[in-house]
CSV table of C-alpha atoms in Angstrom, one decimal:
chain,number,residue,atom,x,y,z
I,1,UNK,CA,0.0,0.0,0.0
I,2,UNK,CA,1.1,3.4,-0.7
I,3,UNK,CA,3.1,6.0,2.2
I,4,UNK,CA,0.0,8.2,1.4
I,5,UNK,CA,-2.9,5.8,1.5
I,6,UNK,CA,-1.7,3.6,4.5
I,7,UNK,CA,-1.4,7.3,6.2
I,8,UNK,CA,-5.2,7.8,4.9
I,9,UNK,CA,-6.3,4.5,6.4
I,10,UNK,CA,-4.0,4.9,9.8
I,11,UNK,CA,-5.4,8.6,10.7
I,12,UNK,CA,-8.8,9.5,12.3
I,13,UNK,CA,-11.6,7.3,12.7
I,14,UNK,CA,-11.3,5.3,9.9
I,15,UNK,CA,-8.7,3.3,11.1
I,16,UNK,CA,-7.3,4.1,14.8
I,17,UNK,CA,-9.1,1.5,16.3
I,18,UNK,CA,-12.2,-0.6,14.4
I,19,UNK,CA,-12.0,0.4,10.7
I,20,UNK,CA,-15.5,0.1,9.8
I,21,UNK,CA,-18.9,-1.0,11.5
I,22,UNK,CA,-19.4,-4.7,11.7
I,23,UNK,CA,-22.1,-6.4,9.3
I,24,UNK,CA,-22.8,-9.1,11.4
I,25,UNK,CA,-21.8,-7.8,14.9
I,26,UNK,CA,-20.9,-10.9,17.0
I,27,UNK,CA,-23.1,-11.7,19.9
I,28,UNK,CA,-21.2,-9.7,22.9
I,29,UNK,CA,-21.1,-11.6,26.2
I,30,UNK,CA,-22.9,-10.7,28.8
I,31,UNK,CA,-21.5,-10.3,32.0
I,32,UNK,CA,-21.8,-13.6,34.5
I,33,UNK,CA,-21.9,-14.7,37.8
I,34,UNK,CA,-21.0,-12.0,41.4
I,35,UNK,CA,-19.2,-9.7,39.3
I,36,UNK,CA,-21.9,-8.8,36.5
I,37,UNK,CA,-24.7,-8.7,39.0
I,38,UNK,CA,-26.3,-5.2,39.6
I,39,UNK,CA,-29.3,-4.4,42.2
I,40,UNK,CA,-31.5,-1.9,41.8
I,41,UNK,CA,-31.2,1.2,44.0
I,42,UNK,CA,-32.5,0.4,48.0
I,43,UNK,CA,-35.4,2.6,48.5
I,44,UNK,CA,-35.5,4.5,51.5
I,45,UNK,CA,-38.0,3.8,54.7
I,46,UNK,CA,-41.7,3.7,53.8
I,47,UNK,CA,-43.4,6.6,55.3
I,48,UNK,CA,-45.1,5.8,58.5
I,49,UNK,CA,-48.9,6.5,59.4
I,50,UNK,CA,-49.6,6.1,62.7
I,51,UNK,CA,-53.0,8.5,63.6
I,52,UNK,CA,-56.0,7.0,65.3
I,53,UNK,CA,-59.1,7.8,64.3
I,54,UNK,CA,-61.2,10.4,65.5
I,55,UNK,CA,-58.1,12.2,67.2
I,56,UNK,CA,-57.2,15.7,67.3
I,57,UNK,CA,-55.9,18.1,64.5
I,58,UNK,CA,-53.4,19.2,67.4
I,59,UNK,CA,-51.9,15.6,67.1
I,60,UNK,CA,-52.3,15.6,62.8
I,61,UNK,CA,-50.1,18.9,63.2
I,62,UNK,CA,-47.9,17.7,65.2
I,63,UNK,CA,-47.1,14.3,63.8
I,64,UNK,CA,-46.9,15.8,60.1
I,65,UNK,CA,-44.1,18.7,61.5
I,66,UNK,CA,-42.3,15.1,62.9
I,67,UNK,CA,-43.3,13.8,59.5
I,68,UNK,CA,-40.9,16.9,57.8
I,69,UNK,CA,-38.0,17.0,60.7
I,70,UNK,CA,-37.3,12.6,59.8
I,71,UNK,CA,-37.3,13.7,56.2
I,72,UNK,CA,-35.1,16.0,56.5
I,73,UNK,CA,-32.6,14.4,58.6
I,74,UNK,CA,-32.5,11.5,56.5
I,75,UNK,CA,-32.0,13.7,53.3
I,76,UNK,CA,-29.1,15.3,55.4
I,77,UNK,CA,-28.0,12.0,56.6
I,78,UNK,CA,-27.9,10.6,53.1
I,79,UNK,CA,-25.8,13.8,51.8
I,80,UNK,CA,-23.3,13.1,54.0
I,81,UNK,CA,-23.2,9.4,54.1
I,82,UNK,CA,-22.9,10.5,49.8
I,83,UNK,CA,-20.2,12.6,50.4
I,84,UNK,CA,-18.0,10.1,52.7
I,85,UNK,CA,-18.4,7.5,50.3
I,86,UNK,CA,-17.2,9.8,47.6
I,87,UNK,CA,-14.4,10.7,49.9
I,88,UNK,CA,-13.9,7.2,50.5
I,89,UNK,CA,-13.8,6.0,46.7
I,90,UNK,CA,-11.4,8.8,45.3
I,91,UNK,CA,-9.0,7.8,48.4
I,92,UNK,CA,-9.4,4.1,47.1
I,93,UNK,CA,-8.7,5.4,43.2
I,94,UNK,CA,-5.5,7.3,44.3
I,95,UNK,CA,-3.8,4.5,46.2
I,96,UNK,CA,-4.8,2.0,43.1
I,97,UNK,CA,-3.4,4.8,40.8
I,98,UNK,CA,-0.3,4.7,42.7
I,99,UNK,CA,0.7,1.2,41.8
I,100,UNK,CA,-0.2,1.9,37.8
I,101,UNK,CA,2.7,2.9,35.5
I,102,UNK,CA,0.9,3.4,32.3
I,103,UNK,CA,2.4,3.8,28.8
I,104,UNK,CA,-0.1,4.8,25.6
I,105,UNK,CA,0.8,4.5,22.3
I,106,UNK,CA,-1.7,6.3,20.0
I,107,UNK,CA,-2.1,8.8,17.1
I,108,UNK,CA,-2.5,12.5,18.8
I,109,UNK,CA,-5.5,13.1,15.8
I,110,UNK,CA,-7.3,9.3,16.4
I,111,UNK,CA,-10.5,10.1,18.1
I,112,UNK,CA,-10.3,6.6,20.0
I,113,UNK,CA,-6.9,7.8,21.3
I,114,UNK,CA,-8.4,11.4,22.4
I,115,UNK,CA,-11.0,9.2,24.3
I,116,UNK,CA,-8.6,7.2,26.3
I,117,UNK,CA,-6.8,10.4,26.9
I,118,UNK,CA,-9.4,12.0,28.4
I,119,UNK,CA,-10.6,9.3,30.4
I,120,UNK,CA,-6.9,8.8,32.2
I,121,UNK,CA,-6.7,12.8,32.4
I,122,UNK,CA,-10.0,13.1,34.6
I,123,UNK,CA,-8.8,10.3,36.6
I,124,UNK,CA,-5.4,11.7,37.3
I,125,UNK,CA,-3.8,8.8,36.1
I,126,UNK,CA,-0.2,9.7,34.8
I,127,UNK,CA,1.1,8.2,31.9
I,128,UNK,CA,3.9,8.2,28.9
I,129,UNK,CA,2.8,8.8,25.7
I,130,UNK,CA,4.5,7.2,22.5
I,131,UNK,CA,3.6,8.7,19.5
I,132,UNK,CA,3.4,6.2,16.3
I,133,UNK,CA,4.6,6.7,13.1
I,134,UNK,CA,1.3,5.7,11.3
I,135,UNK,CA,3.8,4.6,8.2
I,136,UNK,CA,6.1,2.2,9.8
I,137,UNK,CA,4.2,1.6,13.0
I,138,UNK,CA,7.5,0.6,14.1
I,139,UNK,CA,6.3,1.6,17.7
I,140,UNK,CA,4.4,-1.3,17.8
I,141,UNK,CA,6.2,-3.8,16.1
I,142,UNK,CA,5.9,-5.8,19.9
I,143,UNK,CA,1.8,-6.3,19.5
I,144,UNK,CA,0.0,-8.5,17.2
I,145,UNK,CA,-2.9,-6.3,17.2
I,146,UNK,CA,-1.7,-3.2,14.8
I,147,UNK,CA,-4.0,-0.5,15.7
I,148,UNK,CA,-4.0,2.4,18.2
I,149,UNK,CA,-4.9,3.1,20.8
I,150,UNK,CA,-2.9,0.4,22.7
I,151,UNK,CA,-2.2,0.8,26.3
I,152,UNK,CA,0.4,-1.6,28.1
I,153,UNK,CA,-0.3,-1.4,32.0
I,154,UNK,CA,2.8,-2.2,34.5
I,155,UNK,CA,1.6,-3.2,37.8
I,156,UNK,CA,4.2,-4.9,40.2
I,157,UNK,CA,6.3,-6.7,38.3
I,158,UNK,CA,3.1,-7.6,35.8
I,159,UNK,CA,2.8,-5.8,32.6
I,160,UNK,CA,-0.2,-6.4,30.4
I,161,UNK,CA,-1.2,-5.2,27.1
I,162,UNK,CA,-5.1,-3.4,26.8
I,163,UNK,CA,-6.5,-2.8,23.2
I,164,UNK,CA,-9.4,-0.8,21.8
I,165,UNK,CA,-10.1,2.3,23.6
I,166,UNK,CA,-13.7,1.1,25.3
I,167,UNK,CA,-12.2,-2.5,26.8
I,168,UNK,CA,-9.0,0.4,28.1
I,169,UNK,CA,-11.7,2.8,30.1
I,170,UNK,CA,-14.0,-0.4,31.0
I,171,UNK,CA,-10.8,-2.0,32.2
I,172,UNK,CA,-9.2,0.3,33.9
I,173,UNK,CA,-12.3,1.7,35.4
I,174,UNK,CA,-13.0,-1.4,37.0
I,175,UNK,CA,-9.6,-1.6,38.3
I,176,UNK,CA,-9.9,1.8,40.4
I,177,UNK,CA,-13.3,1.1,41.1
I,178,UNK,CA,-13.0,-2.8,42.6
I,179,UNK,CA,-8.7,-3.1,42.7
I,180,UNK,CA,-9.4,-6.8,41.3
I,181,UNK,CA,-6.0,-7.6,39.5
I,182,UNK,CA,-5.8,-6.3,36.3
I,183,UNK,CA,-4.7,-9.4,34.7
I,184,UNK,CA,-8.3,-11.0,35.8
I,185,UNK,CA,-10.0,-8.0,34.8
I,186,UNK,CA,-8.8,-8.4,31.1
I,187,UNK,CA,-10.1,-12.0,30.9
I,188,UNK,CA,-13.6,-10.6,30.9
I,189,UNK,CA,-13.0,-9.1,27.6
I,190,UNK,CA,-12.0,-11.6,25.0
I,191,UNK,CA,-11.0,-10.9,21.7
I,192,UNK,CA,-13.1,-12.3,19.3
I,193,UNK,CA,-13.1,-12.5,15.1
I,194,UNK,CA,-15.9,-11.8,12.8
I,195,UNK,CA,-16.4,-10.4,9.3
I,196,UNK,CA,-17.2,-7.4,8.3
I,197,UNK,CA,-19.4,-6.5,5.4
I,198,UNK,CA,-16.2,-5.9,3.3
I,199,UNK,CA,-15.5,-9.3,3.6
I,200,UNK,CA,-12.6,-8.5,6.2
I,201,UNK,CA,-12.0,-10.5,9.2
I,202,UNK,CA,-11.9,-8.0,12.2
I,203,UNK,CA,-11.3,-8.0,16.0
I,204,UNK,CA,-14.2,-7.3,18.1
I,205,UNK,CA,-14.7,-7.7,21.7
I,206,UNK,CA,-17.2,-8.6,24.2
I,207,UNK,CA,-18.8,-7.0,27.3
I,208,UNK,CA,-16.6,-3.8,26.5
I,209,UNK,CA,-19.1,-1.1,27.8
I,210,UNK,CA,-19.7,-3.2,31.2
I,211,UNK,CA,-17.8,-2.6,34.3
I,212,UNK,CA,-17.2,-5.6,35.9
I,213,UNK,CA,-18.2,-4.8,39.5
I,214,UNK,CA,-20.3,-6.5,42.8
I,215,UNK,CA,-23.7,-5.0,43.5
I,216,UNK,CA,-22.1,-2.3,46.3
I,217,UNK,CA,-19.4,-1.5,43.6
I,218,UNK,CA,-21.9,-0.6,41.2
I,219,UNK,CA,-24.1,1.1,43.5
I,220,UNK,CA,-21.6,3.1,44.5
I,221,UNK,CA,-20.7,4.0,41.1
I,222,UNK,CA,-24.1,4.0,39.4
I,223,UNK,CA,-26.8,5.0,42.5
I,224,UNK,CA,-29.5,2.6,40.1
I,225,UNK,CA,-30.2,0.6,36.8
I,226,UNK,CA,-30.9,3.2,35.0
I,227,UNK,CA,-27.9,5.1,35.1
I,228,UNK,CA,-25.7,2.1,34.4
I,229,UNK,CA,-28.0,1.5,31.2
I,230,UNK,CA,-28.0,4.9,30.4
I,231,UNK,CA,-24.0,5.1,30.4
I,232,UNK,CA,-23.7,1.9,28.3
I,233,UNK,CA,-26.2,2.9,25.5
I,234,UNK,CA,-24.0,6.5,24.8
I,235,UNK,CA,-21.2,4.8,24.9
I,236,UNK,CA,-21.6,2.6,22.5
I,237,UNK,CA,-23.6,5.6,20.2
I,238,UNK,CA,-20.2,7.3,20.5
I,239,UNK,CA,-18.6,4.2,18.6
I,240,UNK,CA,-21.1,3.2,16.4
I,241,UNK,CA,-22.2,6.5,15.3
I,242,UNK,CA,-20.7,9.6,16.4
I,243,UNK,CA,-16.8,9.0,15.3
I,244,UNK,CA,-18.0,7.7,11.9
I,245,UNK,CA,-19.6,11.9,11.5
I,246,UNK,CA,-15.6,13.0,12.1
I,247,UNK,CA,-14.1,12.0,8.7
I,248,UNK,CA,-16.9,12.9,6.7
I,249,UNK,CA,-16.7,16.3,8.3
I,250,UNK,CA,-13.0,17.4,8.6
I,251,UNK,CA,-12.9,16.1,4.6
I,252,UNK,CA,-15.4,17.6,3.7
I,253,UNK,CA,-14.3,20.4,0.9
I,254,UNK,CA,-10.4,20.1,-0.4
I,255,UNK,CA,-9.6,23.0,1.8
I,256,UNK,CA,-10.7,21.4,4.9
I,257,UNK,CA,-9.2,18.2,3.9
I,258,UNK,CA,-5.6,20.0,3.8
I,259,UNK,CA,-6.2,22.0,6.6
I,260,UNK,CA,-7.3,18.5,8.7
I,261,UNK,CA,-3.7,16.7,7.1
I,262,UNK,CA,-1.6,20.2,8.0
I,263,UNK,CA,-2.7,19.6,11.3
I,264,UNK,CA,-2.3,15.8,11.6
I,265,UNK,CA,1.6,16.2,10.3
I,266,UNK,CA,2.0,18.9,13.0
I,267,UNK,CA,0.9,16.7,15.5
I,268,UNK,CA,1.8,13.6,14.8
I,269,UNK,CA,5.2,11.6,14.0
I,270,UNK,CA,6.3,12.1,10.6
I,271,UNK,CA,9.8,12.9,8.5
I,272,UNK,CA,9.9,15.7,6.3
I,273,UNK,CA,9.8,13.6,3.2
I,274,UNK,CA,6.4,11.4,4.7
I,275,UNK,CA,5.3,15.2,5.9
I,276,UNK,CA,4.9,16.3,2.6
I,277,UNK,CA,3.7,13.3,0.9
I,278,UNK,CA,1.0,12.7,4.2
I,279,UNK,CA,-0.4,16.5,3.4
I,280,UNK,CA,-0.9,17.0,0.3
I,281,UNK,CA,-1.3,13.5,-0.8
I,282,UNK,CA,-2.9,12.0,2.0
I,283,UNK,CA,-5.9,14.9,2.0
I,284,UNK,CA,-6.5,14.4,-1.4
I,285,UNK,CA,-6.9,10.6,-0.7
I,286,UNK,CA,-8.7,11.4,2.3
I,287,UNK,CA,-11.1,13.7,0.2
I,288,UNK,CA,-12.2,10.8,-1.7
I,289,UNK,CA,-12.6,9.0,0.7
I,290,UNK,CA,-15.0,10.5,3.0
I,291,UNK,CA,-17.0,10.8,-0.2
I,292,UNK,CA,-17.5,7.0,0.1
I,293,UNK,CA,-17.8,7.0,3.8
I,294,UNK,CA,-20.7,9.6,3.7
I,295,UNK,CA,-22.6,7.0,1.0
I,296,UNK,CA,-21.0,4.2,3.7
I,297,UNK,CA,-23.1,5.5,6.7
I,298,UNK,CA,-26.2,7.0,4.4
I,299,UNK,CA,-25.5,10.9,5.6
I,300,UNK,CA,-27.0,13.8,4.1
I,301,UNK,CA,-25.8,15.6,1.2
I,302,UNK,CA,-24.2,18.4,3.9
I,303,UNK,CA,-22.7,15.9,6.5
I,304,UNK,CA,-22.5,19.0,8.8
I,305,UNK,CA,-26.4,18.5,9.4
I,306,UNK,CA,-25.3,14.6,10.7
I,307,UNK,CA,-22.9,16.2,12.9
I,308,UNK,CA,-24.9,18.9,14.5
I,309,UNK,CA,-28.2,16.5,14.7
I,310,UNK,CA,-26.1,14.1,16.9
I,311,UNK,CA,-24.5,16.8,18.8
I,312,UNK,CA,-28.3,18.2,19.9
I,313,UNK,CA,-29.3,14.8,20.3
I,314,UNK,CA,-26.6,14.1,23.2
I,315,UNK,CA,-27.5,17.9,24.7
I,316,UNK,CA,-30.9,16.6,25.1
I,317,UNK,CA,-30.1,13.2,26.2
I,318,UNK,CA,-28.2,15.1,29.0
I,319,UNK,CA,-30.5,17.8,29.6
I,320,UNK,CA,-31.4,20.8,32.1
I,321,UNK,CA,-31.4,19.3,35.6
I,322,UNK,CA,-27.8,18.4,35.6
I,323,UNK,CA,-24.1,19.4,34.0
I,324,UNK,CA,-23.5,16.1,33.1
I,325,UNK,CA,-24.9,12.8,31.9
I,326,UNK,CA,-23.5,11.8,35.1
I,327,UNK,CA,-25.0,14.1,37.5
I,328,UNK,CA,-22.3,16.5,38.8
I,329,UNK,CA,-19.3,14.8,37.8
I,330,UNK,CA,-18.6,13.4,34.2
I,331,UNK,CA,-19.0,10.0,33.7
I,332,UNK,CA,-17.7,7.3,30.9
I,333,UNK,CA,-20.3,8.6,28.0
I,334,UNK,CA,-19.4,12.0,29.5
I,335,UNK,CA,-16.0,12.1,28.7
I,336,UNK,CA,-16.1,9.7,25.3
I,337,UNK,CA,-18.5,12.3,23.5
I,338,UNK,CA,-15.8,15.0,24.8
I,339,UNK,CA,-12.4,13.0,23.8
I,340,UNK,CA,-14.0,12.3,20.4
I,341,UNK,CA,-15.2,15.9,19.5
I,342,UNK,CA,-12.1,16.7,20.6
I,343,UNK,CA,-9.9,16.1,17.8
I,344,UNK,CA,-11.8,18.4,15.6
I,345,UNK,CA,-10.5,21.2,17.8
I,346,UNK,CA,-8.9,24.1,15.1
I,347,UNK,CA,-10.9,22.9,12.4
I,348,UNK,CA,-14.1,24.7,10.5
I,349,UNK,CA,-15.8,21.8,11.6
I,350,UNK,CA,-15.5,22.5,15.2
I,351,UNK,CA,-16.3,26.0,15.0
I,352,UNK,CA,-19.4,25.0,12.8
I,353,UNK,CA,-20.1,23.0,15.3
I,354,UNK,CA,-20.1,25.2,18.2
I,355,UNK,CA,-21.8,28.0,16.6
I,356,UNK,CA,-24.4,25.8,15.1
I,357,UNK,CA,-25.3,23.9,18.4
I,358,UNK,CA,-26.0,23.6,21.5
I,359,UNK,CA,-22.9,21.9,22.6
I,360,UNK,CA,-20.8,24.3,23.8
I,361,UNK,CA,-22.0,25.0,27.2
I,362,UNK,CA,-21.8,21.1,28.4
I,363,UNK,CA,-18.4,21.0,26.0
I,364,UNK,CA,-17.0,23.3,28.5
I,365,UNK,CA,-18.2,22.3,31.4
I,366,UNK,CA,-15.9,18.5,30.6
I,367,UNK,CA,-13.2,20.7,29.4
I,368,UNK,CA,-12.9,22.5,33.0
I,369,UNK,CA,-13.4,19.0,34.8
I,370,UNK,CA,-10.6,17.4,33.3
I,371,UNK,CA,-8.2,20.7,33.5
I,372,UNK,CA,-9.1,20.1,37.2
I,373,UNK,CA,-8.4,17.0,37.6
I,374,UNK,CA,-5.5,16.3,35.6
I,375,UNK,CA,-2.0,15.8,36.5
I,376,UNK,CA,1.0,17.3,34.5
I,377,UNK,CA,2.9,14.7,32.4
């Protein structure tokens, strides 16, 4: 394959992490025995009625007032039992943290890679980057699988080797969350091979959007069901959907598709001589390409409508009564939305984006969390 083409098919969404959507999707396991189980939030007390008959409105009055001072010592009981647990939780993260010396190899411009980046930056989990040259890949000449992001994980004396960028957050999340060994964690992922419609044998893997926690784990994660469920199903729209609106968009005219490969060759890993050749060359392959993507994934004739539909469609999924999909801290759908609009940043796209939405606000809102939260590396 061509310098220019294999650059084409190595940068962005089309080939950082699965190239293309699956025809016949393999049938994901489902999470099994203590560690898949999940209870539904406990409900508080039921309210107690204890009037007689026939007796006073002196004694109505009085027991509703009890009525309203139990409720509200169990609401401020419950805040505060809330907040130690949260105390109690980061605590357990940082010491876990501690023990992790993480290395990511990646593309700077893959929108899987930005995803993985800004799940270990909100989590203050330090780590080496190692930029690959998506022409030689020699960076990665120790894995059998040859995509990005890849994340090798040296705990102890233990290093293991995470791939695709949802099994990396699921992983490691679980990890912080229940300190099994990470080695054990990884088993409930497997690898498996399917075909895609192209006729192309591909590596999928199961349960990837589950974290593999006990019932109190979860609960003290989640708070119910529905925000477990919740978490899962935008995740997944994130890979399924939302990256695939990235190259369609960035290539859009020729302009933007040289602008998009000037910024990838200042970012990324390249010599002067690939430089040139991934610039000019690679955009104009790139151009064409997105052409076929847009027919690929059946988006309108101006793929910026796609892009801003999906963006409003995740604003209202979130909606008024709370900064985040997770409540008041970002959660795993949160920051993948984030990490993959991301790599637009500088790009018409991006600014079309944010002018034509109504994104910005919660965009920001992730941005500042993370900046918070990071550590420098």
């Amino acid at each position: 394959m061509a310098p220019a083409a294999r650059v084409a098919r190595a940068l962005w969404p089309g080939g950082c992490a699965l190239a293309w959507r699956l025809g016949g999707r393999p049938q994901l396991l489902l999470p099994t025995q203590n560690r898949a189980g999940f209870a539904g939030a406990a409900g508080g007390p039921a309210p107690v009625a204890a009037t007689r008959k026939g007796s006073p409105r002196l004694l109505g009055a009085a027991a509703l007032a009890l009525g309203g001072a139990l409720g509200l010592y169990h609401t401020a009981r419950w805040h505060l039992r809330a907040q130690d647990l949260h105390a109690e939780h980061s605590a357990t993260q940082l010491s876990l943290s501690s023990h992790l010396q993480l290395t990511l190899y990646q593309y700077k411009t893959c929108p899987f890679c930005s995803k993985v980046r800004a799940f270990l930056d909100f989590h203050a989990l330090p780590y080496q980057v190692v930029e690959v040259n998506p022409v030689r890949r020699a960076e990665i000449k120790f894995s059998s699988y040859r995509k990005v992001p890849i994340l090798v994980a040296q705990v102890g004396e233990n290093s293991q080797q995470l791939n695709d960028s949802s099994v990396i957050i699921s992983a490691l999340k679980t990890y912080l969350v229940s300190g099994q060994p990470l080695e054990e964690i990884i088993a409930y992922y497997p690898a498996m091979k399917a075909v895609n419609d192209q006729g192309k044998e591909v590596t999928e893997f199961g349960n990837k959007y589950w974290l593999m926690l006990d019932e109190k784990e979860a609960q003290q994660v989640y708070g119910g069901k529905e925000a477990r469920t919740e978490e899962m199903k935008w995740r997944q729209w994130v890979d399924d959907w939302l990256v695939h609106l990235i190259s369609p968009n960035v290539y859009r005219t020729p302009t933007e598709a040289l602008a998009s490969f000037d910024y990838i060759v200042r970012e990324g890993k390249f010599g002067a001589v690939e430089g040139a050749v991934a610039k000019y060359m690679g955009a104009a392959a790139m151009y064409l390409i997105s052409k076929r993507l847009k027919s690929r994934h059946h988006l309108q004739d101006n793929v910026r409508e796609d892009l801003y539909e999906a963006a409003n469609k995740w604003v209202a999924a979130v909606g008024k009564d709370r900064p985040f999909m997770g409540g008041q801290r970002p959660n795993l759908a949160d920051l993948a939305v984030y990490g993959v609009l991301r790599v637009m940043e500088g790009l018409d796209a991006f600014d079309d984006l944010m002018q034509h939405t109504h994104i910005q606000p919660w965009y920001l809102r992730v941005e500042r969390a993370i900046t918070e939260a990071s550590p420098a590396h």
